[in-house]
Coordinates of C-alpha atoms and ligand atoms in Angstrom, one line a residue:
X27 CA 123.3 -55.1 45.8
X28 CA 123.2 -52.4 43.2
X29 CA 124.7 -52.9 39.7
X30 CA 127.8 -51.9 38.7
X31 CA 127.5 -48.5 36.7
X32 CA 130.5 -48.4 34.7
X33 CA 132.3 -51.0 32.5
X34 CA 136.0 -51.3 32.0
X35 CA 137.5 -53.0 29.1
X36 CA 141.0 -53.4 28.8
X37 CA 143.5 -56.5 28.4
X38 CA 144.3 -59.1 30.6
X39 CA 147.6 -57.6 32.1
X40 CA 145.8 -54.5 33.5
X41 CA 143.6 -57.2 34.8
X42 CA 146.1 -58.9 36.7
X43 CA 147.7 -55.3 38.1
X44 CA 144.2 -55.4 39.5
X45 CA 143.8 -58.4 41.3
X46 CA 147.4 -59.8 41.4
X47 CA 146.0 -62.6 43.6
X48 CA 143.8 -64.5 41.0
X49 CA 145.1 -67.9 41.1
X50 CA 146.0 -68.8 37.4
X51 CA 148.4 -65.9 37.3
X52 CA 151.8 -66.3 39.1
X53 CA 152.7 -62.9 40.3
X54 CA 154.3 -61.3 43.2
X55 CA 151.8 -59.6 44.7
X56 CA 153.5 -56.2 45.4
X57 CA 150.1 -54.2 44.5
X58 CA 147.8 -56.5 47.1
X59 CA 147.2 -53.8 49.0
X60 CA 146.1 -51.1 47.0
X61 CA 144.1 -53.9 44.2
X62 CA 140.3 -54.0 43.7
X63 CA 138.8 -56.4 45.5
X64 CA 136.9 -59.3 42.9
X65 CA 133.5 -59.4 44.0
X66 CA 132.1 -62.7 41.2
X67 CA 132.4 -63.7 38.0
X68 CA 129.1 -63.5 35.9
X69 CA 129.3 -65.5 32.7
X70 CA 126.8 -64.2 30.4
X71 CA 124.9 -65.5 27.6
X72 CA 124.2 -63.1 25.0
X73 CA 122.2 -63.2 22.2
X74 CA 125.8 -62.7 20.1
X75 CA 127.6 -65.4 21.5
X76 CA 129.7 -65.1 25.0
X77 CA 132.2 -62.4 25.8
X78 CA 135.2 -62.5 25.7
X79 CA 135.7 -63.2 29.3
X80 CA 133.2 -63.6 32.5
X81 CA 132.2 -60.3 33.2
X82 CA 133.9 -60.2 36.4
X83 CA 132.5 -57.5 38.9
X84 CA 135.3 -55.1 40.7
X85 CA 134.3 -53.5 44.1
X86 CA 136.0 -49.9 44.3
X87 CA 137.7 -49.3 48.1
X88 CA 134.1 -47.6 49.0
X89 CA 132.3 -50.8 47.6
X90 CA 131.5 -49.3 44.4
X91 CA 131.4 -51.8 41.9
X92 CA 132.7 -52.1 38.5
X93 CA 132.0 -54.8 35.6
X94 CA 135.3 -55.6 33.7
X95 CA 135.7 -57.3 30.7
X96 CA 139.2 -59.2 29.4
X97 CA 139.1 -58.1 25.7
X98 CA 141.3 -60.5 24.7
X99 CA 140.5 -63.0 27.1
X100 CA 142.0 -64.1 30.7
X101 CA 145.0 -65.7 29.0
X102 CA 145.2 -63.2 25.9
X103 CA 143.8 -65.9 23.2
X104 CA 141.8 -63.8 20.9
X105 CA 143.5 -62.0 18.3
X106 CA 141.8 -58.2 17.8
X107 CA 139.8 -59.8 14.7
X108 CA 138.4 -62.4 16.7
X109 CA 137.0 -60.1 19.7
X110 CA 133.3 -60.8 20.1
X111 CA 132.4 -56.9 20.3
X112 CA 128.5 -57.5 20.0
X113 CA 128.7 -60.2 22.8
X114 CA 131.1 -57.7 24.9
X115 CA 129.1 -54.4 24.9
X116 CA 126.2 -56.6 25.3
X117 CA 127.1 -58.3 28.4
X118 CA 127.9 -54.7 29.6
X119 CA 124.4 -53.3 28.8
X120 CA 123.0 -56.3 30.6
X121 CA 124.5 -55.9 33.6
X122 CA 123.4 -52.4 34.2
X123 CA 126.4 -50.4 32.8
X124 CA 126.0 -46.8 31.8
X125 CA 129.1 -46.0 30.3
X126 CA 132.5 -47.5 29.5
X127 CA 135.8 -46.7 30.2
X128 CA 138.3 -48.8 27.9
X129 CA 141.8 -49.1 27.7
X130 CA 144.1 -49.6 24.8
X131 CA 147.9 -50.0 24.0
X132 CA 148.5 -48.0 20.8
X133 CA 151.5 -47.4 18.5
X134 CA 152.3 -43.5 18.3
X135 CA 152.5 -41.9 15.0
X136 CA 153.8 -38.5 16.5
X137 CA 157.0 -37.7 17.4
X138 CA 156.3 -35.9 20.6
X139 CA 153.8 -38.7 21.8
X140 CA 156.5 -40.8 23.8
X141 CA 156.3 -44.5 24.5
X142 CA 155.0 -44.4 28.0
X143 CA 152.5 -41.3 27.4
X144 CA 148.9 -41.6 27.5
X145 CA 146.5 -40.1 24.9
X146 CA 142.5 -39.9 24.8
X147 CA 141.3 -39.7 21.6
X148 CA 138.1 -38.2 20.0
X149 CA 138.5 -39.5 16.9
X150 CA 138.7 -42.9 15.3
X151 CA 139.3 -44.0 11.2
X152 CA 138.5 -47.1 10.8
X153 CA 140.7 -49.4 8.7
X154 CA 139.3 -52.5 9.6
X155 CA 138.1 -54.7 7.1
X156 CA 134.3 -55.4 7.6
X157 CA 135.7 -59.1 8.5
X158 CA 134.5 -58.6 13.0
X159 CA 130.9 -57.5 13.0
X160 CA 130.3 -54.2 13.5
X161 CA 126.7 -53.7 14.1
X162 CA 123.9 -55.1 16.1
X163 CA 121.4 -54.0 13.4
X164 CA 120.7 -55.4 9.5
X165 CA 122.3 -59.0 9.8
X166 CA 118.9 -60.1 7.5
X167 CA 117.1 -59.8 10.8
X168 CA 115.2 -56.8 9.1
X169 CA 115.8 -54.5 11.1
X170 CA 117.5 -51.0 9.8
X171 CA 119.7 -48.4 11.9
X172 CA 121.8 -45.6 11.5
X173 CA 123.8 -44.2 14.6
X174 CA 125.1 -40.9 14.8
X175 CA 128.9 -41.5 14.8
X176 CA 130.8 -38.4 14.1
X177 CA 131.8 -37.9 17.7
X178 CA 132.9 -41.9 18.1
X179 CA 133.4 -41.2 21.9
X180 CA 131.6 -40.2 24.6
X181 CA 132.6 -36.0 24.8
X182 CA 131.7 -35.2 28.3
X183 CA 133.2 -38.6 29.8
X184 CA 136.2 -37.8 27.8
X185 CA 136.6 -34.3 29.3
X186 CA 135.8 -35.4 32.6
X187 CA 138.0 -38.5 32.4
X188 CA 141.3 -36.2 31.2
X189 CA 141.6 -34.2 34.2
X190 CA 141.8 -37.3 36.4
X191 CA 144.4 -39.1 34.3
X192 CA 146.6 -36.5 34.4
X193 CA 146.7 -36.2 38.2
X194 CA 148.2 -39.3 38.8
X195 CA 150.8 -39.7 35.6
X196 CA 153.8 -40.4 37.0
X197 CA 156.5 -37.5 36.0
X198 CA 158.0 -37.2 32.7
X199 CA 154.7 -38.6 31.2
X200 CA 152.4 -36.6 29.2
X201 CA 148.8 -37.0 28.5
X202 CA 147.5 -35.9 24.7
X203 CA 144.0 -34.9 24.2
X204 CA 142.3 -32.8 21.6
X205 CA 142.7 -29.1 21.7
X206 CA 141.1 -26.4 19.5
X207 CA 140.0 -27.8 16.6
X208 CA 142.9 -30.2 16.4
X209 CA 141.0 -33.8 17.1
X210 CA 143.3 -36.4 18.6
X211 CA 143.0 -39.2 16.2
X212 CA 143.2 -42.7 16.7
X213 CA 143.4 -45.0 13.5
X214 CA 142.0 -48.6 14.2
X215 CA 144.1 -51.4 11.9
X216 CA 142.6 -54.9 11.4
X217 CA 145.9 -56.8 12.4
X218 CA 147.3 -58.7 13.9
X219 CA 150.5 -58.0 11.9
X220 CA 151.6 -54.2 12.8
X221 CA 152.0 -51.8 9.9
X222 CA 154.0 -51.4 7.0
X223 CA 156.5 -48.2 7.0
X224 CA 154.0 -47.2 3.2
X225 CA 151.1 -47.9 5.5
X226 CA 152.6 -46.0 8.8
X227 CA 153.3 -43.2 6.8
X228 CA 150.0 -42.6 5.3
X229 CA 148.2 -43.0 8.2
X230 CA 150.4 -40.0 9.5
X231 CA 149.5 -37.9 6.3
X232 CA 146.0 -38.8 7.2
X233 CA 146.1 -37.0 10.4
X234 CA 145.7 -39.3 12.4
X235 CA 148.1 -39.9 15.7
X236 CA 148.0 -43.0 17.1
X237 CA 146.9 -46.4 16.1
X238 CA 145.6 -49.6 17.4
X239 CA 143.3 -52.4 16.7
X240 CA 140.7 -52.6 19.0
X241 CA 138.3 -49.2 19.3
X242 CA 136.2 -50.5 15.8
X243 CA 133.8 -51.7 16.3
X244 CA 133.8 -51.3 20.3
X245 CA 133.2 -47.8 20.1
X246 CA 130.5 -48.5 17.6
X247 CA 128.4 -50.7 19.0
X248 CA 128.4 -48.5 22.2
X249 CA 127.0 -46.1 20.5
X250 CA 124.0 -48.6 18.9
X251 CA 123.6 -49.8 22.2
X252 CA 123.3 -45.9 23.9
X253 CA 126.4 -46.6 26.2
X254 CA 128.8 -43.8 27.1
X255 CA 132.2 -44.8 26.0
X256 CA 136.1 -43.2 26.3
X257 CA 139.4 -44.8 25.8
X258 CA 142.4 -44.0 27.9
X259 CA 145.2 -44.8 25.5
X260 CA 149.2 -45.9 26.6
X261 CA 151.4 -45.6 23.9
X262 CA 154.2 -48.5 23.3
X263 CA 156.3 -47.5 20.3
X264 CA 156.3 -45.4 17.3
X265 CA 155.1 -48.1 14.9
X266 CA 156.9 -48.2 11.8
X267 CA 157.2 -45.1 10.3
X268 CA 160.1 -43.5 11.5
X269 CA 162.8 -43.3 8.8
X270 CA 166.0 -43.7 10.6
X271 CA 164.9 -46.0 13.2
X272 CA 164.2 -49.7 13.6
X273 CA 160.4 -50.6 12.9
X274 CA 158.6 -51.8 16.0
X275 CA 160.0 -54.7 17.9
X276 CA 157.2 -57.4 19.6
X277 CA 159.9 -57.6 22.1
X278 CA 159.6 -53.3 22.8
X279 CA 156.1 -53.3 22.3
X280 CA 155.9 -56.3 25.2
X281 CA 158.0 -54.1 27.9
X282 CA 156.2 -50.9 27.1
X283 CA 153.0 -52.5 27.9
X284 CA 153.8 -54.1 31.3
X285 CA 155.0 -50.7 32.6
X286 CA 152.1 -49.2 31.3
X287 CA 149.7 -51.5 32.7
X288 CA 150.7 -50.7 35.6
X289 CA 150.5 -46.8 35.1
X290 CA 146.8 -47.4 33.8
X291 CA 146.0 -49.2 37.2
X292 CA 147.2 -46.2 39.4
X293 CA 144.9 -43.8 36.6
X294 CA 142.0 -46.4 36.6
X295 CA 141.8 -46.3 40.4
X296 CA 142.0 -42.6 39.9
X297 CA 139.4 -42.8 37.4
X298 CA 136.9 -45.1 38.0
X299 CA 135.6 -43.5 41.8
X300 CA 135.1 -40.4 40.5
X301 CA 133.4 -41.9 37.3
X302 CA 131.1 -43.7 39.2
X303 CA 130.3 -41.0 41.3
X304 CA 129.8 -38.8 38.2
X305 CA 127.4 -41.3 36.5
X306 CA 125.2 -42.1 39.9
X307 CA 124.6 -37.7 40.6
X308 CA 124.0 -37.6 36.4
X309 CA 126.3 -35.1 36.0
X310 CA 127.6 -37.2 32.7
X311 CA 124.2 -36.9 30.4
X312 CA 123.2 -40.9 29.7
X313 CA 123.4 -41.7 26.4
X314 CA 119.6 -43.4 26.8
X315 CA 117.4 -41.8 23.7
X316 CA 120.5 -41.6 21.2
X317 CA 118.8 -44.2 19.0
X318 CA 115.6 -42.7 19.3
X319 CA 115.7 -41.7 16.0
X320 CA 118.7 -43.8 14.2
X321 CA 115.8 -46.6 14.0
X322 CA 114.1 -46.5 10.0
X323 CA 112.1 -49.6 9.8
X324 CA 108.9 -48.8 11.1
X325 CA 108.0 -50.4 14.9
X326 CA 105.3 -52.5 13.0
X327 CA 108.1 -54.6 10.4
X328 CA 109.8 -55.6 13.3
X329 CA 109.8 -59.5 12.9
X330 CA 109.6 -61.2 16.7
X331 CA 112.9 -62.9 16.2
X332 CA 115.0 -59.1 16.0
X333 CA 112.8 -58.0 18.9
X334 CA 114.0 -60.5 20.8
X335 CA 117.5 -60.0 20.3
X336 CA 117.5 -56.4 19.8
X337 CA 115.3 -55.8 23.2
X338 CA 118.5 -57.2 24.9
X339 CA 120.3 -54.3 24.6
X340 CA 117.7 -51.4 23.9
X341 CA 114.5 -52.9 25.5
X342 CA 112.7 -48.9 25.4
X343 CA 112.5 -49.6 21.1
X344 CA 112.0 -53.7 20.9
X345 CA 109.8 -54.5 24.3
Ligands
LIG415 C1 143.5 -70.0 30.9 O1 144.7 -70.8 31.0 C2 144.6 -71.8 32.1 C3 145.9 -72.6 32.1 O2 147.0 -71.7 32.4 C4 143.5 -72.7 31.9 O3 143.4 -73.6 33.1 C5 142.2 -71.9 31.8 O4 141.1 -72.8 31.5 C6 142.3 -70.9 30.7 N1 141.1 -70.1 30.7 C7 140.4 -69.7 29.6 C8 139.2 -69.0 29.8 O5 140.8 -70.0 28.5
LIG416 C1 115.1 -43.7 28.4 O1 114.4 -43.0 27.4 C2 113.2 -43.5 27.0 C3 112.6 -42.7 25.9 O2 113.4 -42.8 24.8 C4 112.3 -43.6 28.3 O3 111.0 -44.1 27.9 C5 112.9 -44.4 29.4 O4 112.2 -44.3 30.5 C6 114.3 -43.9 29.6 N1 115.0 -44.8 30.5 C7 115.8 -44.4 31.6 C8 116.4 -45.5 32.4 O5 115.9 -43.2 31.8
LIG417 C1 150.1 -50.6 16.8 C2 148.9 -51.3 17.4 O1 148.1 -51.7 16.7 N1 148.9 -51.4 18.8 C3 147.9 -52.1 19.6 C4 146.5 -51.9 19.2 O2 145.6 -52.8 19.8 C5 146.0 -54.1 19.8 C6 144.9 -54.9 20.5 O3 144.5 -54.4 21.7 C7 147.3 -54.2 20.6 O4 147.7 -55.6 20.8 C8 148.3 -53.5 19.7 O5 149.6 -53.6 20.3

């Protein structure tokens, strides 16, 4: 059996639009037919603690397989500060995955980015608030780092990615991407409360045009771990900063995000085939070598311990 290539990340509802039959979850079934069949579970061990779920391996209608993670858990029960990101890309790495495609419900800051829409982002600001570990390296285990982050996301997965997603968006839905030198920017929160209107507002002064709280430090430690990553986007609301309107409702935000798991398992089965495909004939450049010269402490400082853990995810520097 060959490993799966690609990981997915998303949330436990786009999950269960998947494989509507897994037992714990009550649901009607309707998709069955057109669902990924689950191949096994494969609870990993990381050197950073467990994932957040099993990473549960996906076979594709051809038999491709995928490796999908639950980011906040099978039964949703870790808040976005609480996400083990180290353990997650990780567990990814481990099993043989190239690249990642995540998925993320975001709040829209734009007026013309519609609840229901889907965006792809190429930029991130981070507001989070150093509080989830963010980095595989320093940590006192003597070992110092500096990834390239100015492009947060994987360019040419993006680009490739875009095309697909729009294909199959049901009508009336748009998809927002970067264009020109206008960047699509996501702004990462550290929750879980949503924003203040103040805070909202800013953000939008910022530039940026959607926000969520789970691509920092995901999209990080992709990067230290010389993963491709993207993130398909669903917007739920329009947050809070809207004048004359109500601030976001839990109760909108809740609706919003079962119709649009559903929409992102009709583009994920677009997707992921074509992905896969793409990553096995290399026609998306692997990230391997991106590190090659983030890495200051010289080879010979390296204590045994941090080559240990650090050869778990980029075995080429820490054999
Ligand atoms: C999820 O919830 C079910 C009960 O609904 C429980 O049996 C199961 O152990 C939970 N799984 C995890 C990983 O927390
Ligand atoms: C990745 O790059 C390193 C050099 O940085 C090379 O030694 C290694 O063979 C490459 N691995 C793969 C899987 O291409
Ligand atoms: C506005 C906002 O933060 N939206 C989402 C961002 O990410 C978290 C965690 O995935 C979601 O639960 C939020 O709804």
């Amino acid at each position: 059996m060959t490993n799966p290539l690609i990981g997915v990340i998303g949330n436990s509802l786009l999950l269960l639009m998947f494989l509507p039959v897994l037992k714990h979850f009550s649901y009607s079934g309707f998709y069955k037919l057109d669902s990924l069949k689950h191949v096994k579970d494969v609870g990993v061990q990381t050197p950073w603690g467990r994932p957040s779920s099993n990473v549960m391996i996906l076979a594709l209608p051809s038999g491709a397989q995928i490796a999908f993670i639950a980011r906040h858990g099978i039964n949703h029960s870790i808040t976005p500060s609480e996400v083990n990101g180290q353990a997650n890309i990780a567990a990814l790495k481990h099993v043989g995955v190239k690249a990642i495609v995540a998925f993320s419900a975001v709040g829209s800051l734009r007026e013309e980015i519609k609840p229901g829409d889907f965006i792809i982002p190429n930029q991130v600001i981070d507001r989070t608030k150093s509080i989830r570990q963010h980095t595989y390296f320093g940590l006192n285990q003597g070992v110092v780092a500096h990834a390239m982050f100015g492009e947060p996301f994987t360019t040419e997965l993006s680009s490739f990615i875009a095309p697909l997603v729009k294909q199959v968006l049901p009508s009336g839905l748009n998809l927002h991407t970067n264009h020109g030198d206008r960047d699509s920017t996501l702004v990462c929160m550290e929750g879980p409360q949503f924003s203040t209107r103040a805070e909202s507002r800013m953000y939008r002064q910022l530039g940026a045009d959607i926000i969520n709280m789970s691509v920092i430090p995901e999209a990080k430690l992709a990067k230290e771990a010389e993963l491709g990553y993207s993130l398909i986007c669903t917007s739920t609301d329009y947050d809070a900063w809207r004048m004359n309107e109500e601030p976001v409702t839990v109760a909108e935000v809740i609706k919003t995000l079962t119709t649009n798991a559903e929409n992102s398992k009709f583009v994920a089965q677009n997707v992921l085939q074509h992905v896969h495909d793409a990553i096995s004939a290399n026609k998306i450049p692997s990230q391997n070598g991106s590190m090659q010269f983030s890495i200051v402490t010289s080879k010979d400082k390296f204590t045994k311990e941090s080559k240990e853990k650090l050869s778990y995810i980029l075995p080429d520097y820490f054999k």
